[in-house]
mmCIF file of N, CA and C in Angstrom:
data_model
loop_
_atom_site.group_PDB
_atom_site.id
_atom_site.type_symbol
_atom_site.label_atom_id
_atom_site.label_comp_id
_atom_site.label_asym_id
_atom_site.label_seq_id
_atom_site.Cartn_x
_atom_site.Cartn_y
_atom_site.Cartn_z
ATOM 1 N N MET A 596 -36.504 10.923 67.552
ATOM 2 C CA MET A 596 -37.711 10.553 68.237
ATOM 3 C C MET A 596 -37.530 10.614 69.749
ATOM 4 N N ALA A 597 -36.391 10.146 70.246
ATOM 5 C CA ALA A 597 -36.147 10.196 71.689
ATOM 6 C C ALA A 597 -36.118 11.641 72.172
ATOM 7 N N ASP A 598 -35.520 12.528 71.371
ATOM 8 C CA ASP A 598 -35.496 13.944 71.747
ATOM 9 C C ASP A 598 -36.912 14.497 71.855
ATOM 10 N N ALA A 599 -37.756 14.190 70.884
ATOM 11 C CA ALA A 599 -39.133 14.688 70.885
ATOM 12 C C ALA A 599 -39.909 14.191 72.098
ATOM 13 N N GLN A 600 -39.592 12.982 72.541
ATOM 14 C CA GLN A 600 -40.262 12.392 73.706
ATOM 15 C C GLN A 600 -39.541 12.729 75.018
ATOM 16 N N GLN A 601 -38.452 13.489 74.900
ATOM 17 C CA GLN A 601 -37.612 13.870 76.049
ATOM 18 C C GLN A 601 -37.114 12.644 76.818
ATOM 19 N N LEU A 602 -36.698 11.628 76.066
ATOM 20 C CA LEU A 602 -36.139 10.414 76.650
ATOM 21 C C LEU A 602 -34.619 10.511 76.643
ATOM 22 N N GLY A 603 -33.997 10.008 77.676
ATOM 23 C CA GLY A 603 -32.542 10.009 77.742
ATOM 24 C C GLY A 603 -31.941 8.857 76.945
ATOM 25 N N TYR A 604 -30.736 9.037 76.472
ATOM 26 C CA TYR A 604 -30.016 7.990 75.755
ATOM 27 C C TYR A 604 -28.533 8.291 75.828
ATOM 28 N N GLU A 605 -27.721 7.284 75.582
ATOM 29 C CA GLU A 605 -26.275 7.437 75.663
ATOM 30 C C GLU A 605 -25.561 7.166 74.347
ATOM 31 N N TYR A 606 -26.213 6.513 73.428
ATOM 32 C CA TYR A 606 -25.532 6.067 72.203
ATOM 33 C C TYR A 606 -26.332 6.503 70.981
ATOM 34 N N VAL A 607 -25.676 7.224 70.083
ATOM 35 C CA VAL A 607 -26.290 7.616 68.819
ATOM 36 C C VAL A 607 -25.594 6.809 67.731
ATOM 37 N N ALA A 608 -26.359 6.091 66.941
ATOM 38 C CA ALA A 608 -25.776 5.169 65.966
ATOM 39 C C ALA A 608 -26.071 5.575 64.539
ATOM 40 N N GLY A 609 -25.136 5.221 63.667
ATOM 41 C CA GLY A 609 -25.391 5.227 62.239
ATOM 42 C C GLY A 609 -25.910 3.842 61.884
ATOM 43 N N TRP A 610 -26.548 3.728 60.739
ATOM 44 C CA TRP A 610 -27.247 2.484 60.408
ATOM 45 C C TRP A 610 -26.824 2.025 59.025
ATOM 46 N N ILE A 611 -26.318 0.822 58.932
ATOM 47 C CA ILE A 611 -25.963 0.211 57.653
ATOM 48 C C ILE A 611 -26.929 -0.947 57.432
ATOM 49 N N THR A 612 -27.634 -0.945 56.322
ATOM 50 C CA THR A 612 -28.525 -2.046 55.980
ATOM 51 C C THR A 612 -27.869 -2.881 54.896
ATOM 52 N N LEU A 613 -27.734 -4.164 55.127
ATOM 53 C CA LEU A 613 -27.228 -5.055 54.095
ATOM 54 C C LEU A 613 -28.414 -5.406 53.209
ATOM 55 N N LYS A 614 -28.430 -4.890 51.996
ATOM 56 C CA LYS A 614 -29.575 -5.058 51.112
ATOM 57 C C LYS A 614 -29.504 -6.335 50.282
ATOM 58 N N VAL A 615 -28.696 -7.256 50.742
ATOM 59 C CA VAL A 615 -28.600 -8.553 50.102
ATOM 60 C C VAL A 615 -29.661 -9.448 50.726
ATOM 61 N N HIS A 616 -30.501 -10.031 49.919
ATOM 62 C CA HIS A 616 -31.525 -10.938 50.442
ATOM 63 C C HIS A 616 -30.829 -12.173 50.967
ATOM 64 N N SER A 617 -30.973 -12.390 52.264
ATOM 65 C CA SER A 617 -30.307 -13.534 52.876
ATOM 66 C C SER A 617 -31.290 -14.267 53.780
ATOM 67 N N SER A 618 -30.882 -15.393 54.231
ATOM 68 C CA SER A 618 -31.707 -16.234 55.085
ATOM 69 C C SER A 618 -31.090 -16.300 56.470
ATOM 70 N N LEU A 619 -31.916 -16.486 57.478
ATOM 71 C CA LEU A 619 -31.375 -16.678 58.817
ATOM 72 C C LEU A 619 -30.544 -17.951 58.903
ATOM 73 N N ALA A 620 -30.757 -18.859 57.975
ATOM 74 C CA ALA A 620 -29.989 -20.104 57.952
ATOM 75 C C ALA A 620 -28.638 -19.943 57.258
ATOM 76 N N ALA A 621 -28.439 -18.829 56.547
ATOM 77 C CA ALA A 621 -27.176 -18.599 55.843
ATOM 78 C C ALA A 621 -26.053 -18.363 56.860
ATOM 79 N N VAL A 622 -24.882 -18.833 56.541
ATOM 80 C CA VAL A 622 -23.739 -18.696 57.440
ATOM 81 C C VAL A 622 -22.632 -17.943 56.723
ATOM 82 N N GLY A 623 -22.085 -16.908 57.362
ATOM 83 C CA GLY A 623 -20.893 -16.269 56.847
ATOM 84 C C GLY A 623 -21.062 -14.880 56.258
ATOM 85 N N LEU A 624 -22.249 -14.525 55.775
ATOM 86 C CA LEU A 624 -22.423 -13.213 55.136
ATOM 87 C C LEU A 624 -22.154 -12.083 56.124
ATOM 88 N N THR A 625 -22.834 -12.102 57.254
ATOM 89 C CA THR A 625 -22.648 -11.047 58.245
ATOM 90 C C THR A 625 -21.211 -11.052 58.762
ATOM 91 N N ALA A 626 -20.651 -12.216 58.962
ATOM 92 C CA ALA A 626 -19.268 -12.317 59.450
ATOM 93 C C ALA A 626 -18.298 -11.636 58.488
ATOM 94 N N ALA A 627 -18.538 -11.759 57.200
ATOM 95 C CA ALA A 627 -17.660 -11.118 56.211
ATOM 96 C C ALA A 627 -17.716 -9.593 56.339
ATOM 97 N N PHE A 628 -18.901 -9.048 56.528
ATOM 98 C CA PHE A 628 -19.025 -7.596 56.692
ATOM 99 C C PHE A 628 -18.389 -7.138 57.997
ATOM 100 N N LEU A 629 -18.599 -7.896 59.060
ATOM 101 C CA LEU A 629 -18.018 -7.530 60.346
ATOM 102 C C LEU A 629 -16.499 -7.581 60.304
ATOM 103 N N ARG A 630 -15.962 -8.547 59.586
ATOM 104 C CA ARG A 630 -14.511 -8.640 59.419
ATOM 105 C C ARG A 630 -13.985 -7.403 58.682
ATOM 106 N N ALA A 631 -14.701 -6.971 57.641
ATOM 107 C CA ALA A 631 -14.297 -5.778 56.885
ATOM 108 C C ALA A 631 -14.366 -4.524 57.758
ATOM 109 N N LEU A 632 -15.391 -4.416 58.589
ATOM 110 C CA LEU A 632 -15.489 -3.271 59.502
ATOM 111 C C LEU A 632 -14.359 -3.306 60.528
ATOM 112 N N ALA A 633 -14.057 -4.480 61.054
ATOM 113 C CA ALA A 633 -12.984 -4.613 62.039
ATOM 114 C C ALA A 633 -11.644 -4.200 61.442
ATOM 115 N N GLN A 634 -11.410 -4.533 60.173
ATOM 116 C CA GLN A 634 -10.161 -4.145 59.511
ATOM 117 C C GLN A 634 -10.047 -2.633 59.398
ATOM 118 N N GLN A 635 -11.190 -1.927 59.444
ATOM 119 C CA GLN A 635 -11.190 -0.465 59.403
ATOM 120 C C GLN A 635 -11.342 0.125 60.809
ATOM 121 N N ASN A 636 -11.138 -0.721 61.831
ATOM 122 C CA ASN A 636 -11.203 -0.319 63.234
ATOM 123 C C ASN A 636 -12.552 0.299 63.591
ATOM 124 N N THR A 637 -13.624 -0.323 63.103
ATOM 125 C CA THR A 637 -14.975 0.158 63.339
ATOM 126 C C THR A 637 -15.762 -0.882 64.124
ATOM 127 N N SER A 638 -16.225 -0.497 65.306
ATOM 128 C CA SER A 638 -17.033 -1.407 66.103
ATOM 129 C C SER A 638 -18.490 -1.301 65.663
ATOM 130 N N CYS A 639 -19.268 -2.329 65.962
ATOM 131 C CA CYS A 639 -20.662 -2.322 65.523
ATOM 132 C C CYS A 639 -21.518 -3.234 66.380
ATOM 133 N N ASN A 640 -22.807 -3.072 66.225
ATOM 134 C CA ASN A 640 -23.821 -3.936 66.835
ATOM 135 C C ASN A 640 -24.693 -4.435 65.697
ATOM 136 N N VAL A 641 -25.032 -5.705 65.710
ATOM 137 C CA VAL A 641 -25.766 -6.315 64.601
ATOM 138 C C VAL A 641 -27.142 -6.782 65.066
ATOM 139 N N VAL A 642 -28.139 -6.526 64.225
ATOM 140 C CA VAL A 642 -29.469 -7.094 64.413
ATOM 141 C C VAL A 642 -29.759 -7.908 63.161
ATOM 142 N N ALA A 643 -29.916 -9.209 63.330
ATOM 143 C CA ALA A 643 -30.192 -10.075 62.189
ATOM 144 C C ALA A 643 -31.686 -10.082 61.924
ATOM 145 N N GLY A 644 -32.045 -9.737 60.707
ATOM 146 C CA GLY A 644 -33.443 -9.766 60.313
ATOM 147 C C GLY A 644 -33.734 -10.986 59.464
ATOM 148 N N TYR A 645 -34.992 -11.209 59.198
ATOM 149 C CA TYR A 645 -35.383 -12.387 58.424
ATOM 150 C C TYR A 645 -34.833 -12.319 57.003
ATOM 151 N N TYR A 646 -34.879 -11.143 56.372
ATOM 152 C CA TYR A 646 -34.386 -10.991 55.005
ATOM 153 C C TYR A 646 -33.145 -10.103 54.901
ATOM 154 N N HIS A 647 -32.976 -9.168 55.829
ATOM 155 C CA HIS A 647 -31.854 -8.229 55.757
ATOM 156 C C HIS A 647 -31.283 -8.032 57.154
ATOM 157 N N ASP A 648 -29.963 -7.910 57.237
ATOM 158 C CA ASP A 648 -29.316 -7.614 58.512
ATOM 159 C C ASP A 648 -29.123 -6.108 58.632
ATOM 160 N N GLN A 649 -29.169 -5.626 59.858
ATOM 161 C CA GLN A 649 -28.934 -4.214 60.153
ATOM 162 C C GLN A 649 -27.665 -4.135 60.988
ATOM 163 N N ILE A 650 -26.762 -3.248 60.627
ATOM 164 C CA ILE A 650 -25.522 -3.066 61.373
ATOM 165 C C ILE A 650 -25.501 -1.631 61.884
ATOM 166 N N PHE A 651 -25.362 -1.483 63.191
ATOM 167 C CA PHE A 651 -25.315 -0.168 63.812
ATOM 168 C C PHE A 651 -23.869 0.155 64.176
ATOM 169 N N VAL A 652 -23.411 1.328 63.758
ATOM 170 C CA VAL A 652 -22.059 1.801 64.038
ATOM 171 C C VAL A 652 -22.178 3.158 64.732
ATOM 172 N N THR A 653 -21.070 3.674 65.256
ATOM 173 C CA THR A 653 -21.140 4.994 65.884
ATOM 174 C C THR A 653 -21.645 6.021 64.877
ATOM 175 N N GLU A 654 -22.206 7.092 65.368
ATOM 176 C CA GLU A 654 -22.775 8.122 64.493
ATOM 177 C C GLU A 654 -21.736 8.629 63.489
ATOM 178 N N ASP A 655 -20.508 8.865 63.938
ATOM 179 C CA ASP A 655 -19.454 9.348 63.034
ATOM 180 C C ASP A 655 -19.157 8.344 61.928
ATOM 181 N N ASP A 656 -19.093 7.067 62.272
ATOM 182 C CA ASP A 656 -18.839 6.038 61.265
ATOM 183 C C ASP A 656 -20.036 5.861 60.337
ATOM 184 N N GLY A 657 -21.227 6.141 60.834
ATOM 185 C CA GLY A 657 -22.429 5.998 60.022
ATOM 186 C C GLY A 657 -22.495 6.965 58.865
ATOM 187 N N SER A 658 -21.809 8.084 58.979
ATOM 188 C CA SER A 658 -21.833 9.075 57.898
ATOM 189 C C SER A 658 -20.809 8.777 56.803
ATOM 190 N N ARG A 659 -19.976 7.750 57.009
ATOM 191 C CA ARG A 659 -18.967 7.380 56.010
ATOM 192 C C ARG A 659 -19.614 6.661 54.837
ATOM 193 N N ARG A 660 -18.951 6.686 53.703
ATOM 194 C CA ARG A 660 -19.367 5.897 52.544
ATOM 195 C C ARG A 660 -18.666 4.551 52.655
ATOM 196 N N TRP A 661 -19.441 3.486 52.716
ATOM 197 C CA TRP A 661 -18.886 2.145 52.875
ATOM 198 C C TRP A 661 -18.862 1.462 51.511
ATOM 199 N N LEU A 662 -17.703 0.961 51.159
ATOM 200 C CA LEU A 662 -17.540 0.200 49.924
ATOM 201 C C LEU A 662 -16.985 -1.172 50.293
ATOM 202 N N PHE A 663 -17.760 -2.198 50.046
ATOM 203 C CA PHE A 663 -17.318 -3.557 50.343
ATOM 204 C C PHE A 663 -17.247 -4.341 49.060
#
């Protein structure tokens, strides 16, 4: 979309959606996934949603098959 609008950007991300129904009040679910990514030397950015969290990783890491 940014290309079509001729907008500049610096970061292209892959997107991991945690399809586990969770609550914003829940503690620990996202931390467990982030710990697993860190063990694989993968950095990420997290957006917490009301029902599902979104984890953004580098484009190269986004094309990997993730098994947790």
